[in-house]
Short mmCIF file of C-alpha atoms in Angstrom, two decimals:
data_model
loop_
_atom_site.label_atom_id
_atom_site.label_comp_id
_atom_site.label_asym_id
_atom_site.label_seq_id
_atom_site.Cartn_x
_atom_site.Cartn_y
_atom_site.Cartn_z
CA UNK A 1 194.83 90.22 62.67
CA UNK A 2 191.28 89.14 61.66
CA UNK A 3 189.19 92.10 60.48
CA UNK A 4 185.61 92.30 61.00
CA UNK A 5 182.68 94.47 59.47
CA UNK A 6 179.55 94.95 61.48
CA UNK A 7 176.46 93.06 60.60
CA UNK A 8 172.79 93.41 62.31
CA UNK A 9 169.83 91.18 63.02
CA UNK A 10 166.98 90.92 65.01
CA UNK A 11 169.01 90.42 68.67
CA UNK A 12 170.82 93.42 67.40
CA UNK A 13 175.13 94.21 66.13
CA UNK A 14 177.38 91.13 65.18
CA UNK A 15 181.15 91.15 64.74
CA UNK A 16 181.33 88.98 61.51
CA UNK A 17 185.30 88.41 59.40
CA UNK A 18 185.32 90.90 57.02
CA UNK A 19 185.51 88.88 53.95
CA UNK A 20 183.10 86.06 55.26
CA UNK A 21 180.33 85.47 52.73
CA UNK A 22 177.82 84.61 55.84
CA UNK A 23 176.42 86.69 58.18
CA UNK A 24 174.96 87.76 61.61
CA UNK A 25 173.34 84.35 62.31
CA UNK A 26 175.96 82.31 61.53
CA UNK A 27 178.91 83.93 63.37
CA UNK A 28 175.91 83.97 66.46
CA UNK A 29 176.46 80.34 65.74
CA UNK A 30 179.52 80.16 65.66
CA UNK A 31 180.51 81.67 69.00
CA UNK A 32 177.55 79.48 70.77
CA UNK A 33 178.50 76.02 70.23
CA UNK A 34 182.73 75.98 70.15
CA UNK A 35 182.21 72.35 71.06
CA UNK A 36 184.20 69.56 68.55
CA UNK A 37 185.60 71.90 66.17
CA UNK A 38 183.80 69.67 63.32
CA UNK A 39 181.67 71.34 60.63
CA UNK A 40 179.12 70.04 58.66
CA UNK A 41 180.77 67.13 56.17
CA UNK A 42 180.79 68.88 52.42
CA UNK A 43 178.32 65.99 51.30
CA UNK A 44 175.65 67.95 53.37
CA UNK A 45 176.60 71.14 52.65
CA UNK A 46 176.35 70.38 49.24
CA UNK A 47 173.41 69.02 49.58
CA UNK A 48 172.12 72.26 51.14
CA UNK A 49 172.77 73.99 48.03
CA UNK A 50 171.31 71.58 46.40
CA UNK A 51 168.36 71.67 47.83
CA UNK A 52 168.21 75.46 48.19
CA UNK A 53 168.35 74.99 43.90
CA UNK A 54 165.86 72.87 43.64
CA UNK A 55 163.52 75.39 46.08
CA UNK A 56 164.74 78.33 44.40
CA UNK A 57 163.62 76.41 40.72
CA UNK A 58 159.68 75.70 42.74
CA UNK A 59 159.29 78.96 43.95
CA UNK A 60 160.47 80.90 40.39
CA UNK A 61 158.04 78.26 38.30
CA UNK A 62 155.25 78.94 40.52
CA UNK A 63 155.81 82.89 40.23
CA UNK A 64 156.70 83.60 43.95
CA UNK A 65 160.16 84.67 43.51
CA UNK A 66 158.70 87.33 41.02
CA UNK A 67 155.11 87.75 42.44
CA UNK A 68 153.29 90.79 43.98
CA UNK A 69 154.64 89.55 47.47
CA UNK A 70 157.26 91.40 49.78
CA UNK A 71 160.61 92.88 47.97
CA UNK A 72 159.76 90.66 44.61
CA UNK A 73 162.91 89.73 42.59
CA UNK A 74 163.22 90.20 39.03
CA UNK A 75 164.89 87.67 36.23
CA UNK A 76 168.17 88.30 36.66
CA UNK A 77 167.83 88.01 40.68
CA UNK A 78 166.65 85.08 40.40
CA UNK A 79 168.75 83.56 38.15
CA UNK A 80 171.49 84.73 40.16
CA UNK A 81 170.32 83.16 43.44
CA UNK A 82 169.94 79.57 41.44
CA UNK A 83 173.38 80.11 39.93
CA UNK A 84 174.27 80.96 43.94
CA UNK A 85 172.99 77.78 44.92
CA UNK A 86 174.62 75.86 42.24
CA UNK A 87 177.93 77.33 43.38
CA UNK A 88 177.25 76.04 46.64
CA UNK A 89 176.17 72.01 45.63
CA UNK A 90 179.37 72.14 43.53
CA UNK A 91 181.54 72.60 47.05
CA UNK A 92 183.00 76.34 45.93
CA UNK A 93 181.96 77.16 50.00
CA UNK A 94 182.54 74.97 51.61
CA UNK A 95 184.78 77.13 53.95
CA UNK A 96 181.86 79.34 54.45
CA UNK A 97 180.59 76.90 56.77
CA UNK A 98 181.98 77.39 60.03
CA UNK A 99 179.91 76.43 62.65
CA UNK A 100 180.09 72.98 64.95
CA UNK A 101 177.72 69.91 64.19
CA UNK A 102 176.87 70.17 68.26
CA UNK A 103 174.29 73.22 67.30
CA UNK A 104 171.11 73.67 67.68
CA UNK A 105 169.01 70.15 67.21
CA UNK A 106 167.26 71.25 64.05
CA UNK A 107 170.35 72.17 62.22
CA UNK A 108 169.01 75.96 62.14
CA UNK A 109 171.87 77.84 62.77
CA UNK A 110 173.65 75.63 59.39
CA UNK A 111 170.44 76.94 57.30
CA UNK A 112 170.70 80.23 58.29
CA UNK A 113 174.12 79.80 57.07
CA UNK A 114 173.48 78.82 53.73
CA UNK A 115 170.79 81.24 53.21
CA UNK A 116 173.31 83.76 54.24
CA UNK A 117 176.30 82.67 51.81
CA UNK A 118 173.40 82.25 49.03
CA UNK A 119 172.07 85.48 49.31
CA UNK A 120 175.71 87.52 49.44
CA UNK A 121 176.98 85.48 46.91
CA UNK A 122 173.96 86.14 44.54
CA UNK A 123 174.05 90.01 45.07
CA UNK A 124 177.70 89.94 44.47
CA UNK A 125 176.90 88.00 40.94
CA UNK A 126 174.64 90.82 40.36
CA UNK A 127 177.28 93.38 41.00
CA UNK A 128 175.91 94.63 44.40
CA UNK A 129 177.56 94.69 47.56
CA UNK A 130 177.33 91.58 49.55
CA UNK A 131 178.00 93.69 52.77
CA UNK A 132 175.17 96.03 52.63
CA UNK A 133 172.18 96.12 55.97
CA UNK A 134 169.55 95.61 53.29
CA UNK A 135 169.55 92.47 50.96
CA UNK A 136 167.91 92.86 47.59
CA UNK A 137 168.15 89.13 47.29
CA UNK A 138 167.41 88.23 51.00
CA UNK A 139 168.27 85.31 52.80
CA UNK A 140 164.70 84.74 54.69
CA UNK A 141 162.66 86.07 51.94
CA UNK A 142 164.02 84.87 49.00
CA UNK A 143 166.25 81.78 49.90
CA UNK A 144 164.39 80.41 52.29
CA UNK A 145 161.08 81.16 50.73
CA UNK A 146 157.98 78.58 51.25
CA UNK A 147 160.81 76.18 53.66
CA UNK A 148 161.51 75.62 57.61
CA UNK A 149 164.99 74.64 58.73
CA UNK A 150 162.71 71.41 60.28
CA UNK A 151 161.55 70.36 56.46
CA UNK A 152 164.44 71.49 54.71
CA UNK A 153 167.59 70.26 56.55
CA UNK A 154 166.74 66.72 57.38
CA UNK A 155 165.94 67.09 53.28
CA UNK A 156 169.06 67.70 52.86
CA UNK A 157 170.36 65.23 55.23
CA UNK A 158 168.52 62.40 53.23
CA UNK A 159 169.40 63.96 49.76
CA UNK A 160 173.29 63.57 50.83
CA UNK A 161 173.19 60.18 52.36
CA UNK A 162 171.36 58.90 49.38
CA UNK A 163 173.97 60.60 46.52
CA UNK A 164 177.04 59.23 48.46
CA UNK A 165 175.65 55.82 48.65
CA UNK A 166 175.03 55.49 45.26
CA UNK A 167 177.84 57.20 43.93
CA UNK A 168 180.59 56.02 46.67
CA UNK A 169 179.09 53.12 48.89
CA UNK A 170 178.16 51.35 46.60
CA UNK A 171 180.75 50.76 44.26
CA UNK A 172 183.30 49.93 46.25
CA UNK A 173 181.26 47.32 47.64
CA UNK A 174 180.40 46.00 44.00
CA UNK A 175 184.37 45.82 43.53
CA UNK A 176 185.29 44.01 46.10
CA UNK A 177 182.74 41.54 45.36
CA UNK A 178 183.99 41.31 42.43
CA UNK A 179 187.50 40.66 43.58
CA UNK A 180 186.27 37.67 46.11
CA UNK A 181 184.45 35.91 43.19
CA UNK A 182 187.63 36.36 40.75
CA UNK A 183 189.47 35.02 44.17
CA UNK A 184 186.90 31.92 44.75
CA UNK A 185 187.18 30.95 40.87
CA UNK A 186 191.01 31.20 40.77
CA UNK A 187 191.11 29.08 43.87
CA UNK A 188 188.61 26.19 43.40
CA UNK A 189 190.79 23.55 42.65
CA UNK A 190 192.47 24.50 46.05
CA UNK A 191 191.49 22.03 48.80
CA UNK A 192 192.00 23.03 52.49
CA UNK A 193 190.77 22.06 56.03
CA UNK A 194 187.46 23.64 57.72
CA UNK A 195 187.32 25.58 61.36
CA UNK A 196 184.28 25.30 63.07
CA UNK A 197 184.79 26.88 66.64
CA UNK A 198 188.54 27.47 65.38
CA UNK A 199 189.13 23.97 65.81
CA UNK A 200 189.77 21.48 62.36
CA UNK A 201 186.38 20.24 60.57
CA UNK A 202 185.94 18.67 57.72
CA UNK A 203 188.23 19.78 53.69
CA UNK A 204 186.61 22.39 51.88
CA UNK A 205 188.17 24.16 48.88
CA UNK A 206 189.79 27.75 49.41
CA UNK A 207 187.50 28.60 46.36
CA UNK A 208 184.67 27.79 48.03
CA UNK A 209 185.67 29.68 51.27
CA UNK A 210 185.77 32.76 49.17
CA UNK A 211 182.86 31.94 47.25
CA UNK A 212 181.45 32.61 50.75
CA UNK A 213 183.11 35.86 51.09
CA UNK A 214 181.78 36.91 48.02
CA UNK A 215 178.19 36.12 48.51
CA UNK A 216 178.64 37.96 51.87
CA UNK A 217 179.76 41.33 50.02
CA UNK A 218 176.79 40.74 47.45
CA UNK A 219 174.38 40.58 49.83
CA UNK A 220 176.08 43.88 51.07
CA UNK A 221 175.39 45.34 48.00
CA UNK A 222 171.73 44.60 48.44
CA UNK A 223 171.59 45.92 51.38
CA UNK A 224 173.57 49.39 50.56
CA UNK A 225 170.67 49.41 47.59
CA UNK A 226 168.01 48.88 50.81
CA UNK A 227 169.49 51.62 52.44
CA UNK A 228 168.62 54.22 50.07
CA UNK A 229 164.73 53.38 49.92
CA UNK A 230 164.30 55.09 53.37
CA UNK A 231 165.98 58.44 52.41
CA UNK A 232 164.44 58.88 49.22
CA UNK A 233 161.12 60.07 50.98
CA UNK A 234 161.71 64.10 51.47
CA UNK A 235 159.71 65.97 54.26
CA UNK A 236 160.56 69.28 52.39
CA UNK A 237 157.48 71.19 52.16
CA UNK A 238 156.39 70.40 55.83
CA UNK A 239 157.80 73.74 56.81
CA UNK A 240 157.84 74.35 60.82
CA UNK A 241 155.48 71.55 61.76
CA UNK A 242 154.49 69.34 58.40
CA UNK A 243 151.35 72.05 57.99
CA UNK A 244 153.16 73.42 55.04
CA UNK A 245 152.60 77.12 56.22
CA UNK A 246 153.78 79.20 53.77
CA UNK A 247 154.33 77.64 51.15
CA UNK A 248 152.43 76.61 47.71
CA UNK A 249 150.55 73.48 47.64
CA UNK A 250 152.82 72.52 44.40
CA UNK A 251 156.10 73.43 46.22
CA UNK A 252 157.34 70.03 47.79
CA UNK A 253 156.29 68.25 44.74
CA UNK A 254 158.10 70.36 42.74
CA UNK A 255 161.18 70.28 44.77
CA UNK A 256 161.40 66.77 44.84
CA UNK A 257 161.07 66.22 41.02
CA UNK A 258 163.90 68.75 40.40
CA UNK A 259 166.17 66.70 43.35
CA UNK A 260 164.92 63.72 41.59
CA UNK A 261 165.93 64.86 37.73
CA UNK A 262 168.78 66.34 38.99
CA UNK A 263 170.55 63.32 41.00
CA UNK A 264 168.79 60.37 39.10
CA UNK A 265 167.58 59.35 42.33
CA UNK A 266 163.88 58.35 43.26
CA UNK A 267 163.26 61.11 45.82
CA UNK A 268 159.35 61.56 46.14
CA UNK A 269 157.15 64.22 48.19
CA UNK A 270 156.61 62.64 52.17
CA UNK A 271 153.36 61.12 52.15
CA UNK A 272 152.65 62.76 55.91
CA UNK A 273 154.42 65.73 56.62
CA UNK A 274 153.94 65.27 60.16
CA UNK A 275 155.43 61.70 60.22
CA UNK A 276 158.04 63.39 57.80
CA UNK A 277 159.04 66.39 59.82
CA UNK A 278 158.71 64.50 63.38
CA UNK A 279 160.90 61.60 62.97
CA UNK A 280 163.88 60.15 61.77
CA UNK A 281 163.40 56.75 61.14
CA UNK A 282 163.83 56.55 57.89
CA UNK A 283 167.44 57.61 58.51
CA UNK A 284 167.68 54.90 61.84
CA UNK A 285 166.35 52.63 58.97
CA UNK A 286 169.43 53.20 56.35
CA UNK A 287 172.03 52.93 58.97
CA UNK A 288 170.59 49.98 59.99
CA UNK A 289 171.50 48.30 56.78
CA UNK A 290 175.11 50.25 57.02
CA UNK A 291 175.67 48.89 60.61
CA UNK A 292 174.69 44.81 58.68
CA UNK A 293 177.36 46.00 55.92
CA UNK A 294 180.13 47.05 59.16
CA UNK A 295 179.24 43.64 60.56
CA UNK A 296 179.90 41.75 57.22
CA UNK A 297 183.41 44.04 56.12
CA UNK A 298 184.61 43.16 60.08
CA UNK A 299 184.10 39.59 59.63
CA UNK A 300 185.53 39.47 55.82
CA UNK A 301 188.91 41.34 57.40
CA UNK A 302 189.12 39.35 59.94
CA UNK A 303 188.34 36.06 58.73
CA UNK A 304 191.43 37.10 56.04
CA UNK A 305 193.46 38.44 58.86
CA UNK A 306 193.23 35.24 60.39
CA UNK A 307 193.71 32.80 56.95
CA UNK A 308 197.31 35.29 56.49
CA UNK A 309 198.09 34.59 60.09
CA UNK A 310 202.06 33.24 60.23
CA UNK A 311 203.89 33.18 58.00
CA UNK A 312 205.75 30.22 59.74
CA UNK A 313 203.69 29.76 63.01
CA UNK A 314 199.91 30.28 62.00
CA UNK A 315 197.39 28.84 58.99
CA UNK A 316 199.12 31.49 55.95
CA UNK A 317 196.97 29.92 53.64
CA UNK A 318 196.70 33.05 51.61
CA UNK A 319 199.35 35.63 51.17
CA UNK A 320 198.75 39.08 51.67
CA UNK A 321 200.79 42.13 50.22
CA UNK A 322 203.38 43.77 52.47
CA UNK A 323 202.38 46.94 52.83
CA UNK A 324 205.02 48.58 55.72
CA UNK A 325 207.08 47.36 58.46
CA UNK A 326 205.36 45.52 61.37
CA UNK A 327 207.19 46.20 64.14
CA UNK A 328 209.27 48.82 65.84
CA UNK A 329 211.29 46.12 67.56
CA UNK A 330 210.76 42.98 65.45
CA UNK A 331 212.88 43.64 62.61
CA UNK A 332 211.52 41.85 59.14
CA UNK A 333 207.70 41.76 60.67
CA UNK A 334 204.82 42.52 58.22
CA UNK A 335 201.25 42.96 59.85
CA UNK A 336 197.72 42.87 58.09
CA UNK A 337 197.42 46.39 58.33
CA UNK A 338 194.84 46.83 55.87
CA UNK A 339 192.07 44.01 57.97
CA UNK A 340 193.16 45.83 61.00
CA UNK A 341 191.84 49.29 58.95
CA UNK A 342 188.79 48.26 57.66
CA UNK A 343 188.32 45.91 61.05
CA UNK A 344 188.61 49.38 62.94
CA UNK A 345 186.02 51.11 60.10
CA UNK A 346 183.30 48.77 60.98
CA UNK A 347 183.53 49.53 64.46
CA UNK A 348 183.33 52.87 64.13
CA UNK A 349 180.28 52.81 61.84
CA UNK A 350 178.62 49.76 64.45
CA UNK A 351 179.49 53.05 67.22
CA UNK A 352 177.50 55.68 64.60
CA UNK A 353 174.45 53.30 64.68
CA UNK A 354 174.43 53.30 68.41
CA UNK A 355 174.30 57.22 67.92
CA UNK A 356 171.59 57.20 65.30
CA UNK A 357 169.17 54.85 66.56
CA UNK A 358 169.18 56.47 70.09
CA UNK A 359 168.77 60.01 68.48
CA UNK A 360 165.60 58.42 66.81
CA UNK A 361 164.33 57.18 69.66
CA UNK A 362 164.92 59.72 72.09
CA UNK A 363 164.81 63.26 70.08
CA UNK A 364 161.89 62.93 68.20
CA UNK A 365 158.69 64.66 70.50
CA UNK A 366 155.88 66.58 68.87
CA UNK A 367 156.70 68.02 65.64
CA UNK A 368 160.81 68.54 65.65
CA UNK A 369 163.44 65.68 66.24
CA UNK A 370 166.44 67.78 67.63
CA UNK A 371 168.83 65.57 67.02
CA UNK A 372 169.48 65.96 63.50
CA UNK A 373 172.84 67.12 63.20
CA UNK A 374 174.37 64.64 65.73
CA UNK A 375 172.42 62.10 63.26
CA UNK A 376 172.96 63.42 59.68
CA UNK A 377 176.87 63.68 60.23
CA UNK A 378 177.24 60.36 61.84
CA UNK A 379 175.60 58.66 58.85
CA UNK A 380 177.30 60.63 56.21
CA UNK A 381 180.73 59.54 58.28
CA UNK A 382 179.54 55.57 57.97
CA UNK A 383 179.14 55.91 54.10
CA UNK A 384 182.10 57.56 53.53
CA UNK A 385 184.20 55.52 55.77
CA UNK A 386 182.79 52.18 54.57
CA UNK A 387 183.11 53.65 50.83
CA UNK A 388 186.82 54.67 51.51
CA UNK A 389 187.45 51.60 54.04
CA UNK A 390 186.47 49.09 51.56
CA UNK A 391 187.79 51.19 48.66
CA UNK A 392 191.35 50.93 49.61
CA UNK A 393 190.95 47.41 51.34
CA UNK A 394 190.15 46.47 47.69
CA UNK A 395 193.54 47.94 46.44
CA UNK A 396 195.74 47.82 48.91
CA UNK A 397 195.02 43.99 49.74
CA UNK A 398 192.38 42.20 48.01
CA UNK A 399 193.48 42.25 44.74
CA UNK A 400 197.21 41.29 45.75
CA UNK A 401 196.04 38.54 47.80
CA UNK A 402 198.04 35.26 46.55
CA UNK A 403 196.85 31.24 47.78
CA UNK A 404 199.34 29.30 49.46
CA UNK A 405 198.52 25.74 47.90
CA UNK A 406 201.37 24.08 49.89
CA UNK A 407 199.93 25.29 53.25
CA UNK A 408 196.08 24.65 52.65
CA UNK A 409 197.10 21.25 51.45
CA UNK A 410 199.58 20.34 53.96
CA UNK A 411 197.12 20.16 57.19
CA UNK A 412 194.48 18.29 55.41
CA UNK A 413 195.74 15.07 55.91
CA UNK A 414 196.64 15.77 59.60
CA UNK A 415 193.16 16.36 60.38
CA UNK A 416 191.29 14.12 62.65
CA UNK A 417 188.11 15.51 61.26
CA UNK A 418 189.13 13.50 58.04
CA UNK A 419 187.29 10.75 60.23
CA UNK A 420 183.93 12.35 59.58
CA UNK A 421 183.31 10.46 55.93
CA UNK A 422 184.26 7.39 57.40
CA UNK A 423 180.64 7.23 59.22
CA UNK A 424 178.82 5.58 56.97
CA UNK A 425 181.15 3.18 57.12
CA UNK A 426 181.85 2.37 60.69
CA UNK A 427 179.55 4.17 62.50
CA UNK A 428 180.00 7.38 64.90
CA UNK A 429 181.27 5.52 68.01
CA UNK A 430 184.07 4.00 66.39
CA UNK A 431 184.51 6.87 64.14
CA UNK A 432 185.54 8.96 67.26
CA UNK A 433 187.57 6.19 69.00
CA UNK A 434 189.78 6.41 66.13
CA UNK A 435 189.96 10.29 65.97
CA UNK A 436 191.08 10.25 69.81
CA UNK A 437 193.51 7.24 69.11
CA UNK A 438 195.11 9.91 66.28
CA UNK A 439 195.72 12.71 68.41
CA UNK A 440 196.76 10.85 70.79
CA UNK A 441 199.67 8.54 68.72
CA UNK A 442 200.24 11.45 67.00
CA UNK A 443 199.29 9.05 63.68
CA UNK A 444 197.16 10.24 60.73
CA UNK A 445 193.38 8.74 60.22
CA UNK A 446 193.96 6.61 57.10
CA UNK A 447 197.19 5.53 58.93
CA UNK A 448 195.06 3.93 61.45
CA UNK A 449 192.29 2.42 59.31
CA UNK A 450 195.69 0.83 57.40
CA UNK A 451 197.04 -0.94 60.60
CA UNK A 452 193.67 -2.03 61.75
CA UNK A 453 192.57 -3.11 58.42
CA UNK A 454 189.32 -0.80 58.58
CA UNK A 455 188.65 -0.45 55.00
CA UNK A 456 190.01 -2.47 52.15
CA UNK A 457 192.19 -0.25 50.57
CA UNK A 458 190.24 0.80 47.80
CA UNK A 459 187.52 1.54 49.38
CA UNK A 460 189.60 3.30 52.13
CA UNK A 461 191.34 5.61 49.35
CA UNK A 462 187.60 6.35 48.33
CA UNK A 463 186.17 7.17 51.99
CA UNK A 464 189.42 9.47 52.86
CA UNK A 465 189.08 11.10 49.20
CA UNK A 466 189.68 15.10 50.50
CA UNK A 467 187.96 16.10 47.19
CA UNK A 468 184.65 14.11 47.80
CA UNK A 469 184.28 15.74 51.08
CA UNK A 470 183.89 19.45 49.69
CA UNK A 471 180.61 18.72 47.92
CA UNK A 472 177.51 16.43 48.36
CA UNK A 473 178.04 12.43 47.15
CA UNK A 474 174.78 10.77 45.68
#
């Protein structure tokens, strides 16, 4: 059985776990809001600490950890609280983070939490006892000094979206970029029929269709680059209402620089705490540009789903690697399991931008938006399942992918859109009475313009030239 020590606070006795690093408020917390059974994602926790640091490192430099004020720490206190912090941005407590992302709307009950593990794990680095009624090192007064919960945790929120785009987001979509233009090179010399509407257009060059796949990710990349401007504006230093009660005039600028030095990220001081505590729309603004990225990664699966499609009955213009059996029934079936994976990401994260934007919209009144935690784990999930998503899509696929010359080239004669270069030639009108005369015999276009004498042959062999249709003729 669980054992439990007895803990106070200001509504009076809580039953906390016995060995549980947090306290009173959080176990409060936790017996509030049993709603999903999902904590707070470790990138925001993490963040927390973080954050709590780079407070922590304000507050000592501007003498008002050790000042003349209330319980004043000494040196060693203080270093101990940082060192506290530090222990939790480097995920060593993540288990001491219990309670459900459907709390509270400001995300107070999480930063009670993590003033509470901060403080008990700081007096136990300075050989106290963690369990004692009165902190030396105390959670309000000391870890929380000169912050809100409505500056500091949608600080935190932006300071973890921003380090996992830049350190996960992002490079997965630079790789697999990379792997479409290595694809588009390889494959140039590859020539293949169009779909328009999914029905046959004019030869292109698989090469060139992949060219287009990669431009699609690199523009992805620019936009996972836009995403980060929005989130590198901090409210911290707003405190309850963006007044800054409390706190030192020097504090969020402070903060900010040591987030900044720390990460290598640009995060700078809010330039209106009221905008900056209020609303959320720098955060609607970066999933924005993640819900663009879902849209492209859908479209790039798919499109490959669809090029794979066979292998006897569909286009299989491009091989894909088997990965595990298809079918519980079909024996020797192999599906495109990893488009259908990344296919099913993007959806999800196009869902979390539904979630985000209408918790910017609705939650923000007055001072406090009070949807923050709703908002900060939904965009933390769309980085990191776009990161992984694309990640493994990269590995488990992209790079594997093979061409099928023998199928691209073998439906490029059959194609009545072959009749398009003949135009300048013969004119639209008769240029379609000869595509419908070719699906209907069932005969090829330059078999036609042979019987009927079209074209002398030369210049026939020139017009139907598949090559000479996949780029611009002077």
């Amino acid at each position: 059985m669980t054992e439990f020590r007895t803990e106070h606070d200001s509504m009076g006795q809580v039953q906390v776990p016995a060995g549980a690093y947090y306290g009173a408020q959080t176990q409060r917390a936790v017996e509030n809001f049993p709603v999903s059974g999902w904590a707070l994602r470790p990138e925001l926790i993490r963040a927390m600490g973080l954050v709590k640091w780079a407070c922590g490192v304000a507050n000592r430099d501007l003498g008002k950890l050790t000042g003349t004020g209330k319980n004043p720490l000494n040196d060693a206190q203080v270093a101990q609280m940082l060192e506290a912090a530090r222990e939790v941005a480097g995920g060593k407590f993540d288990g001491e983070f219990p309670i459900d992302v459907f709390q509270t709307g400001s995300g107070t009950s999480s930063n009670m939490n993590c003033n509470e593990v901060i403080s008990n794990r700081a007096i136990e680095l300075a050989g106290g006892d963690r369990f004692q009624d009165k902190k030396p090192i105390h959670p309000n007064d000391h870890v929380n000094m000169g912050q809100s919960t409505n500056d500091t945790f949608p600080t935190a929120i932006h300071v973890a979206v921003a380090m996992s785009i830049q350190s996960r987001l992002i490079p997965a979509l630079e790789s697999f970029r990379d792997v479409l233009r290595e694809k588009a090179l390889a494959w140039d010399k590859i020539i293949k029929i169009g779909r328009t509407h999914l029905a046959d257009a004019t030869p292109l060059r698989l090469g060139q269709e992949f060219g287009g796949f990669a431009r699609q990710l690199e523009l992805s990349v620019d936009r996972a680059h836009k995403a980060l401007k929005p989130v590198l504006e901090l409210p911290v230093g707003g405190t309850a209402v963006g007044s800054g009660i409390n706190t030192h005039p020097e504090f969020a600028g402070r903060v900010c620089k040591a987030l900044a030095d720390e990460t290598q990220l640009g995060f700078f001081e809010a330039e209106n705490h009221f905008e900056g505590n209020a609303q959320r729309d720098g955060l609607v603004e970066c999933h924005g540009q993640l819900r663009t990225i879902a849209v492209t990664l859908f479209n790039v699966a798919n499109n490959i789903r669809w090029l794979s499609s066979g292998p006897r009955c569909g286009f299989f213009e491009i091989k894909l690697p088997d990965r595990q059996p298809g079918s519980s029934i079909m024996p020797g079936k192999v599906n495109p399991v990893m488009c259908e994976s990344l296919m099913q990401v993007a959806a999800r994260v196009m869902g979390n931008d539904q979630t985000v934007s209408f918790s910017g919209a609705t939650g923000g009144q007055f001072q406090l938006n009070i949807m923050m935690p709703v908002m900060g784990h939904a965009s933390l999930e769309s980085v990191a399942l776009l990161a992984q998503g694309t990640q493994a899509f990269v590995d488990l696929c992209a790079r594997e992918m093979e061409a099928n010359p023998e199928a691209c080239e073998a439906s490029v004669e059959q194609s009545l859109a072959m009749v398009t270069s003949l135009n300048p030639y013969i004119g639209y009108e008769k240029a379609a009475a000869l595509a419908k005369e070719a699906f209907k015999t069932g005969k090829t276009i330059r078999e036609l313009c042979r019987e009927q004498n079209i074209l002398p042959d030369d210049e026939l062999a020139k017009a139907l030239d598949p090559w000479s249709m996949t780029e611009p003729q002077a």
